Coordinates of C-alpha atoms and ligand atoms in Angstrom, one line a residue:
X258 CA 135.7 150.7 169.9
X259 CA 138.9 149.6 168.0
X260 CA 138.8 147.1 165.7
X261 CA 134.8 147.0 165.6
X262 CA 135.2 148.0 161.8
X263 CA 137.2 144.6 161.5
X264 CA 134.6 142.4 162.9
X265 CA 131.7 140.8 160.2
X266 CA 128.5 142.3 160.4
X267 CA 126.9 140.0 162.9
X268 CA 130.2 140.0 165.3
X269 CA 129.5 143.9 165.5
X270 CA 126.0 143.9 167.1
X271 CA 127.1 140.5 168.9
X272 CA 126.2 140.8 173.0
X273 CA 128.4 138.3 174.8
X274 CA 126.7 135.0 176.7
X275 CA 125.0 135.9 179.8
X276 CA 125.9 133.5 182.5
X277 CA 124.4 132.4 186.2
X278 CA 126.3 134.5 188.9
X279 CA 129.0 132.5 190.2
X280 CA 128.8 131.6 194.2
X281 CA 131.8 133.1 194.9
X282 CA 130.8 136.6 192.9
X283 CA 128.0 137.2 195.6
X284 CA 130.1 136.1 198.3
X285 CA 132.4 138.6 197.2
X286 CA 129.9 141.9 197.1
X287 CA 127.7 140.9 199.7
X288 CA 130.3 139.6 202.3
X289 CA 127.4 136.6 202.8
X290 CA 127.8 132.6 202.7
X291 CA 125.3 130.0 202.7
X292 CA 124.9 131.2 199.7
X293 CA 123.0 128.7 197.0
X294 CA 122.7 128.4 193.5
X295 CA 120.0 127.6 191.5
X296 CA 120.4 129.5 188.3
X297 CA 122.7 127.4 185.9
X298 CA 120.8 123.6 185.6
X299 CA 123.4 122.2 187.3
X300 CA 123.5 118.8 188.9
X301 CA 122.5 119.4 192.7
X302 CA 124.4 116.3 193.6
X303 CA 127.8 117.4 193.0
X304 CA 130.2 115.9 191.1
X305 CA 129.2 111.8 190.5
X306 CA 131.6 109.7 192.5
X307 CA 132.2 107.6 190.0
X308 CA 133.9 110.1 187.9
X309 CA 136.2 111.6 190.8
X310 CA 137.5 107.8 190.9
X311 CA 138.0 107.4 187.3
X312 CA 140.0 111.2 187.5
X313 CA 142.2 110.0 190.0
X314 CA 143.5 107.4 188.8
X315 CA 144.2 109.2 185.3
X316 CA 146.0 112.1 186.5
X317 CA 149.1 110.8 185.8
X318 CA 148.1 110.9 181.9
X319 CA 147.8 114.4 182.0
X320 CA 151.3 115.0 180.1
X321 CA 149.8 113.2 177.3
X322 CA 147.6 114.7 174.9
X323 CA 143.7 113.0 175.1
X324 CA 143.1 110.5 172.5
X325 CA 142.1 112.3 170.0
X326 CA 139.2 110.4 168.5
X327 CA 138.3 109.5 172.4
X328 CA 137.6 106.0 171.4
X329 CA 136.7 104.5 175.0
X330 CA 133.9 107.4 175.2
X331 CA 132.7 106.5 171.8
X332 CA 132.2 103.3 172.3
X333 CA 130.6 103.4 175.4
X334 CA 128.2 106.5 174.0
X335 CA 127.4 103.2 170.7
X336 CA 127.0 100.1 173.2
X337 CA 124.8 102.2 175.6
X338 CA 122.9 103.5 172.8
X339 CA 123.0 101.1 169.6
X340 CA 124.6 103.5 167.4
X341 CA 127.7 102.9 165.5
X342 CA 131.2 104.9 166.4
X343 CA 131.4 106.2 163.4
X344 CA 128.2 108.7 164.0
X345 CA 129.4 110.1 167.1
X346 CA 131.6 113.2 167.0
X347 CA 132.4 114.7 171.0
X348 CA 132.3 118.2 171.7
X349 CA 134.0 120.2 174.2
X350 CA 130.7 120.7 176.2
X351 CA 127.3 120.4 173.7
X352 CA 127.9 124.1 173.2
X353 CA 131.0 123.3 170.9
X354 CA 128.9 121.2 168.8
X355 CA 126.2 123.7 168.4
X356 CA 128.4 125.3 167.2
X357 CA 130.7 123.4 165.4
X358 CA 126.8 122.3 163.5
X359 CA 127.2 125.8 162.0
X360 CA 130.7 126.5 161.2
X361 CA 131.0 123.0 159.2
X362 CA 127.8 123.4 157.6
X363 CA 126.7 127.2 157.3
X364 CA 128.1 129.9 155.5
X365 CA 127.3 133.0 153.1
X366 CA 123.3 133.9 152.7
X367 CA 122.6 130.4 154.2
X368 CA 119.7 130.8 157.1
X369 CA 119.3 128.9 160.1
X370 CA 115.8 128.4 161.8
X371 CA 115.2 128.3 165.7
X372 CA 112.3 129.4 167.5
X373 CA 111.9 132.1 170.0
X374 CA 112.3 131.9 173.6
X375 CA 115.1 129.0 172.4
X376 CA 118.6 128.5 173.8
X377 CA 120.3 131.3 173.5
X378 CA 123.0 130.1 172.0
X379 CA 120.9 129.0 168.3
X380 CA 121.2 133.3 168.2
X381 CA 124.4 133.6 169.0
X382 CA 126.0 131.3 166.8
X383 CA 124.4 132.0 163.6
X384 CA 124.7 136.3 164.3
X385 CA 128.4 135.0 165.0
X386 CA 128.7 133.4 161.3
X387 CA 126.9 136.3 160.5
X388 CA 124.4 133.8 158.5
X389 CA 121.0 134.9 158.4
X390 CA 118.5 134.4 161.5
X391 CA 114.9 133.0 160.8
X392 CA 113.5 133.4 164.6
X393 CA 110.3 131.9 164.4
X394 CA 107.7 133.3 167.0
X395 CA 106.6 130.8 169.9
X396 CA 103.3 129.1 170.6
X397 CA 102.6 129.0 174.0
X398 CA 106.3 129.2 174.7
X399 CA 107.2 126.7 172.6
X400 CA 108.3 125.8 168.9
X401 CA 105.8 125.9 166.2
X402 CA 106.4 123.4 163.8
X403 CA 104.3 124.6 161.6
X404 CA 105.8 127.8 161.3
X405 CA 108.9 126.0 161.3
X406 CA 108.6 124.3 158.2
X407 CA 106.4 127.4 156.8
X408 CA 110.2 129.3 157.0
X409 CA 112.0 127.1 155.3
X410 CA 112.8 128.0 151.5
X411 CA 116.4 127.3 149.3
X412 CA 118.7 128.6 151.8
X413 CA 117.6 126.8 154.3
X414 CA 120.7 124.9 155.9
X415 CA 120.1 124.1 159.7
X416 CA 117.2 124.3 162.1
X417 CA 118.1 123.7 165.5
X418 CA 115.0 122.4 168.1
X419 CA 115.8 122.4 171.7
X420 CA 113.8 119.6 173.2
X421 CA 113.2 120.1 176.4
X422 CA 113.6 124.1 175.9
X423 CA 115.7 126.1 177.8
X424 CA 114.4 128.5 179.6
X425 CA 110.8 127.4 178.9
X426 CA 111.1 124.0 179.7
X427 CA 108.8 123.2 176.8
X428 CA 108.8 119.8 175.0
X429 CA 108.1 117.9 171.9
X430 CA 106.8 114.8 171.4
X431 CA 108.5 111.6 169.3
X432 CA 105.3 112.1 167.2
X433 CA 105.3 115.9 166.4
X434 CA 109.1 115.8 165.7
X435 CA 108.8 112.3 163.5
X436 CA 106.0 114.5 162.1
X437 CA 108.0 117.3 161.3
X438 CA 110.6 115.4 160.0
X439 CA 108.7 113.3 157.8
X440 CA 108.1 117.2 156.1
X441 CA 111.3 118.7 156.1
X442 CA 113.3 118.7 153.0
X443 CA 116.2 116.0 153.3
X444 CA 119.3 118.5 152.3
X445 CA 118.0 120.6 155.7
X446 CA 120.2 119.5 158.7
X447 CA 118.1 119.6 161.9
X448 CA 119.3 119.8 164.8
X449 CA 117.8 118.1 168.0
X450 CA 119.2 119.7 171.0
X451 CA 118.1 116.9 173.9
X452 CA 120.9 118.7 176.9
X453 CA 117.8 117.6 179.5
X454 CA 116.7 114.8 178.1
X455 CA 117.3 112.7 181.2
X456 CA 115.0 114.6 182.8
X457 CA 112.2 113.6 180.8
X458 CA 110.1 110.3 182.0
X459 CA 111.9 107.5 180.2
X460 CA 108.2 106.9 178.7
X461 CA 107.6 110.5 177.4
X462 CA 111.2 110.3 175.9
X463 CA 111.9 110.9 172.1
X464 CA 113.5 108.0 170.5
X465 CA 116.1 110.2 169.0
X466 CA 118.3 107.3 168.0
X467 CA 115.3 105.6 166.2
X468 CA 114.3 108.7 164.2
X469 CA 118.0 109.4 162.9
X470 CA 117.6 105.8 161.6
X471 CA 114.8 106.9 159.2
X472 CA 116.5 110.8 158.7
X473 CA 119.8 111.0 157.6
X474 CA 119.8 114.7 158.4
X475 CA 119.0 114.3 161.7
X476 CA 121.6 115.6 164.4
X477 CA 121.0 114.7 167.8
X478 CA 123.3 116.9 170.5
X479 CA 123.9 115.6 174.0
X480 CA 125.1 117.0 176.9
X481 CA 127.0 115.6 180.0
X482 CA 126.7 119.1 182.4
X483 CA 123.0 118.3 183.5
X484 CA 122.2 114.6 184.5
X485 CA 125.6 113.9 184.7
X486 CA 127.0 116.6 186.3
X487 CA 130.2 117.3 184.6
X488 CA 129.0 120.6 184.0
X489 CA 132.8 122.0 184.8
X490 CA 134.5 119.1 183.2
X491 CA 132.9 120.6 179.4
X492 CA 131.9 117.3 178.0
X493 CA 129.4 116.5 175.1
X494 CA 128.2 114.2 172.2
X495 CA 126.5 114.3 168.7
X496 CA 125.3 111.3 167.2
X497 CA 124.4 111.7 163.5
X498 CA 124.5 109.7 160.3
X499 CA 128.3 108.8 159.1
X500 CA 129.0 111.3 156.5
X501 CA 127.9 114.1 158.7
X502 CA 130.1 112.5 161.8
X503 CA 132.8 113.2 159.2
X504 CA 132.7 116.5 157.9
X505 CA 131.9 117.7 161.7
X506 CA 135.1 115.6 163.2
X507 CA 137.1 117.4 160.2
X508 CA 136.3 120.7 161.5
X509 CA 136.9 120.0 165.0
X510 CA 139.9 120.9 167.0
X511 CA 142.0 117.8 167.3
X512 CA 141.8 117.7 171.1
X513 CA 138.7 119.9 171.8
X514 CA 138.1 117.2 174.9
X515 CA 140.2 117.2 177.8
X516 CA 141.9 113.8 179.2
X517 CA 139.9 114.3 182.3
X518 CA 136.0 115.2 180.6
X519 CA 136.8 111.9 178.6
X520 CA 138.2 110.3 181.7
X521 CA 135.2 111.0 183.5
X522 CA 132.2 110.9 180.9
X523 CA 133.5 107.1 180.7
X524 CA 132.7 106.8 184.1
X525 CA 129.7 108.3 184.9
X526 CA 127.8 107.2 181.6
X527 CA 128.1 103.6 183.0
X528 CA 126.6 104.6 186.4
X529 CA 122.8 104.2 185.8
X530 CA 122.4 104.6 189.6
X531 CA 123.8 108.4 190.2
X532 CA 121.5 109.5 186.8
X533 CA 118.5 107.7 187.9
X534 CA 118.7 108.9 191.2
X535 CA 119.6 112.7 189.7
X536 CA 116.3 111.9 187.4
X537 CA 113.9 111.0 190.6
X538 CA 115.0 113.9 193.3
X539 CA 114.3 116.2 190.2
X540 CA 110.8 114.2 189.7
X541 CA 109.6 114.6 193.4
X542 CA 111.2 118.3 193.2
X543 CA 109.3 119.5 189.7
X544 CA 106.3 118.6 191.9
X545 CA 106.8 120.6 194.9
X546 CA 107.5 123.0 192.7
X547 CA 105.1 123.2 191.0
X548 CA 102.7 122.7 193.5
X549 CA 103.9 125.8 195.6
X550 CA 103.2 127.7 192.5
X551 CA 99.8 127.1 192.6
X552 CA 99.5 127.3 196.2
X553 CA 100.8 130.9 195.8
X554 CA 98.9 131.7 192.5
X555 CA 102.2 132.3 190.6
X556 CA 102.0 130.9 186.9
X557 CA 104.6 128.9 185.9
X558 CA 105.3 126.9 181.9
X559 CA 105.1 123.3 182.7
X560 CA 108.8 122.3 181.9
X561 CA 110.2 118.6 181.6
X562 CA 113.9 120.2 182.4
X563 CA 115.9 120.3 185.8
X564 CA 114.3 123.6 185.8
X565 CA 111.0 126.0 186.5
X566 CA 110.4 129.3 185.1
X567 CA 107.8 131.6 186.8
X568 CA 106.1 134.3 185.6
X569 CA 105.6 137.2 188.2
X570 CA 103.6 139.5 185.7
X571 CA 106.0 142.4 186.6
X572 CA 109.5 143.1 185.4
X573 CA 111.2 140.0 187.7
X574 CA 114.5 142.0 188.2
X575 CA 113.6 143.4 191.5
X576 CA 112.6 140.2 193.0
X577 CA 116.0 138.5 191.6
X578 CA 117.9 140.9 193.4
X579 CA 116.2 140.8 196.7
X580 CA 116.4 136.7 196.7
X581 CA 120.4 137.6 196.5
X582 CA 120.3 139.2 199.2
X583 CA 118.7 136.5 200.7
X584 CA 121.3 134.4 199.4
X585 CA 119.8 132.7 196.8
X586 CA 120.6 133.1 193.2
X587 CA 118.3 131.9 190.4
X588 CA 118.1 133.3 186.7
X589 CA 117.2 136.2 185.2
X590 CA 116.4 135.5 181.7
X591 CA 115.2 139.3 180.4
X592 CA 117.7 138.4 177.8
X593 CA 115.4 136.1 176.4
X594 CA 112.7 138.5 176.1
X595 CA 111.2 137.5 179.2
X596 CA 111.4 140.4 181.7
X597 CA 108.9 139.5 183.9
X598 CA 110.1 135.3 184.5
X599 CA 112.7 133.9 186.6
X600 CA 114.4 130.6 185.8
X601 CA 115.2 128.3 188.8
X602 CA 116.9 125.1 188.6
X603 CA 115.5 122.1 190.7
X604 CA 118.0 121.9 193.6
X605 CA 118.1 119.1 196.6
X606 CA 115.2 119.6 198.8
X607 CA 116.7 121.5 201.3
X608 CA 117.9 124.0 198.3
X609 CA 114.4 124.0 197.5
X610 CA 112.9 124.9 200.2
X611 CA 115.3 127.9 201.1
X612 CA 113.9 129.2 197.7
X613 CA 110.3 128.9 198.8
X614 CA 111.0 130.4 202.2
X615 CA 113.5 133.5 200.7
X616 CA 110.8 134.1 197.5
X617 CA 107.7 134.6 200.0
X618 CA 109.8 136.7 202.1
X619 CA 110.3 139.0 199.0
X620 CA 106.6 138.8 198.1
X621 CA 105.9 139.5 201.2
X622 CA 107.3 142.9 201.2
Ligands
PLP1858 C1 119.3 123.6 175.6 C2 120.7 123.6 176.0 N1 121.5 123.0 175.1 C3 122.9 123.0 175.3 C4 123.4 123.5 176.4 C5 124.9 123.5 176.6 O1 125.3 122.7 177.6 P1 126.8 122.2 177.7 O2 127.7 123.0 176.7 O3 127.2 122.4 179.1 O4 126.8 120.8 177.3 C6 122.6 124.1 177.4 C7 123.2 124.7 178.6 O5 122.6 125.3 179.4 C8 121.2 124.1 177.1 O6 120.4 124.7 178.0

């Protein structure tokens, strides 16, 4: 390949993010519709209401560039949430922030911690700073903590937790992580990936925004794709202490948030009602779910996400390809390491239940 020999040493052994198969793809080389999706953690509601109205009526802006330091989305993010503008830095999805975590903060032999079976992304970013990987090995799916802070040592910069977990749907506790962070060494930045937080019972929730009060080198990173649903719109927030806030808003792109993402995230983060109802068909969903699962004897990981993997014991690829040809699409996530799970968002109930009829229909055969 040309070029390769230009690339730094983690860019040449770099695979490219594997994402969902698009609708239309399937439509495409199967000549089928009807076709669902549940392989990307979308919102199955669509996009909010409330933030096609607030579009609208700002397309005529579009000329202009977006406000740079998108002020109005700040300070709702700091009056929902009791935090002060200053610690907020917005990120062109919560991707760009995981990332932007890294490039402000990482660089030469510095190592960043994440945990197998974690977002893929923690990987990808630090192989693509070509900084040095600590993957720590999962317990029961999940992070180990303990190995966590067993790994840390001078070079040590950023650990990133994903809490929920994608794809395990695994979760933390306020106590384990105040635990953890109570032990981790203040000049280690941590991040605390909470892109499904919503999904979480508001009672099970970490107070994030209470621990960053006590840990200066906390970082929390938000997403607006999920509950939201402005998945296409690429819209996402860190909330951090001040200095950090700074140095990450240096790095960033001037305009790395679209007129219409801000426009929108405005919106829909004042409309309890669309994320609360988002929150409760997910709720009842999770448990029908999970309750086919055990009515079919198919083990699952317990997930507080939008989302369910299963584990069918046998290399899953062959049963992901015969539910496209039923039309449904759901995710592989071999990637991961997990050959023999699929990943399924939590659709609508009628999505649902086109899953449950098309997966028995494949088991069947
Ligand atoms: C754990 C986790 N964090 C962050 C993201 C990034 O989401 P976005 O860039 O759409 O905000 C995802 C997306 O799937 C995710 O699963």
């Amino acid at each position: 390949m040309q070029f390769i020999h230009l690339a730094n040493e983690g860019v040449k052994s770099l695979s490219p993010y594997q994402a969902g198969k698009p609708i239309e793809e399937l439509e495409r080389e199967l000549g089928i519709s009807h076709i669902i999706k549940l392989a990307s953690n979308e919102n199955p509601f669509g996009f909010p209401e409330s933030a096609k109205k607030a579009i609208v009526q700002h397309l005529d802006e579009l000329t202009r560039y977006p406000d740079a330091n998108g002020f109005t989305l700040k300070k709702v993010i700091s009056e929902k949430f009791g935090v002060a503008m200053n610690q907020i830095t917005l990120g062109n999805g919560s991707n760009d922030l995981l990332e932007l975590f890294a490039h402000t903060f990482v660089s030469g032999k510095d190592e960043i911690i994440y945990s197998q079976y974690a977002f893929i992304v923690y990987p990808l970013v630090t192989q693509a700073i070509n900084a040095v990987a600590r993957e720590i090995p999962a317990k029961n799916w999940g992070h180990d903590l303990e190995g966590f802070l067993k790994a840390i040592n001078d070079n040590t910069k950023l650990i990133y937790l994903a809490n929920p977990n994608n794809p395990t749907g695994n979760f933390l506790t306020h106590q384990e992580i105040a635990d953890f962070l109570a032990k981790v060494p203040p000049q280690v930045l941590v991040v605390l990936d909470e892109a499904y937080t919503e999904f979480t019972a508001e009672n099970e929730r970490v107070d994030a925004f209470a621990l960053a009060k006590i840990y200066p080198n906390l970082i929390i990173s938000r997403s607006l794709s999920k509950a939201y649903g402005l998945a296409g719109l690429r819209i996402g927030y860190a909330v951090s202490h001040p200095d950090v806030a700074d140095l990450l808003n240096r790095v960033r792109q001037p305009f790395n948030c679209n007129a219409l993402a801000l426009t929108a995230a405005v919106a829909v983060m004042q409309d309890d009602e669309f994320v609360k109802k988002v929150a409760e068909n997910n709720r009842l969903e999770m448990a029908r779910y999970e309750a086919f699962c055990y009515a079919q004897g198919l083990e699952f990981i317990p997930s507080k996400g939008n989302f369910i993997t299963i584990d069918f014991k046998r290399p899953a690829g062959a049963i992901y390809e015969a539910l496209l040809r039923e039309g449904v699409i759901v995710r592989p996530i071999a990637g991961y390491g997990m050959p023999n799970h699929l990943r399924i968002s939590i659709g609508l109930p009628h999505e649902n239940d086109r899953f449950f009829t098309a997966l028995l229909k494949v088991l069947a055969k």
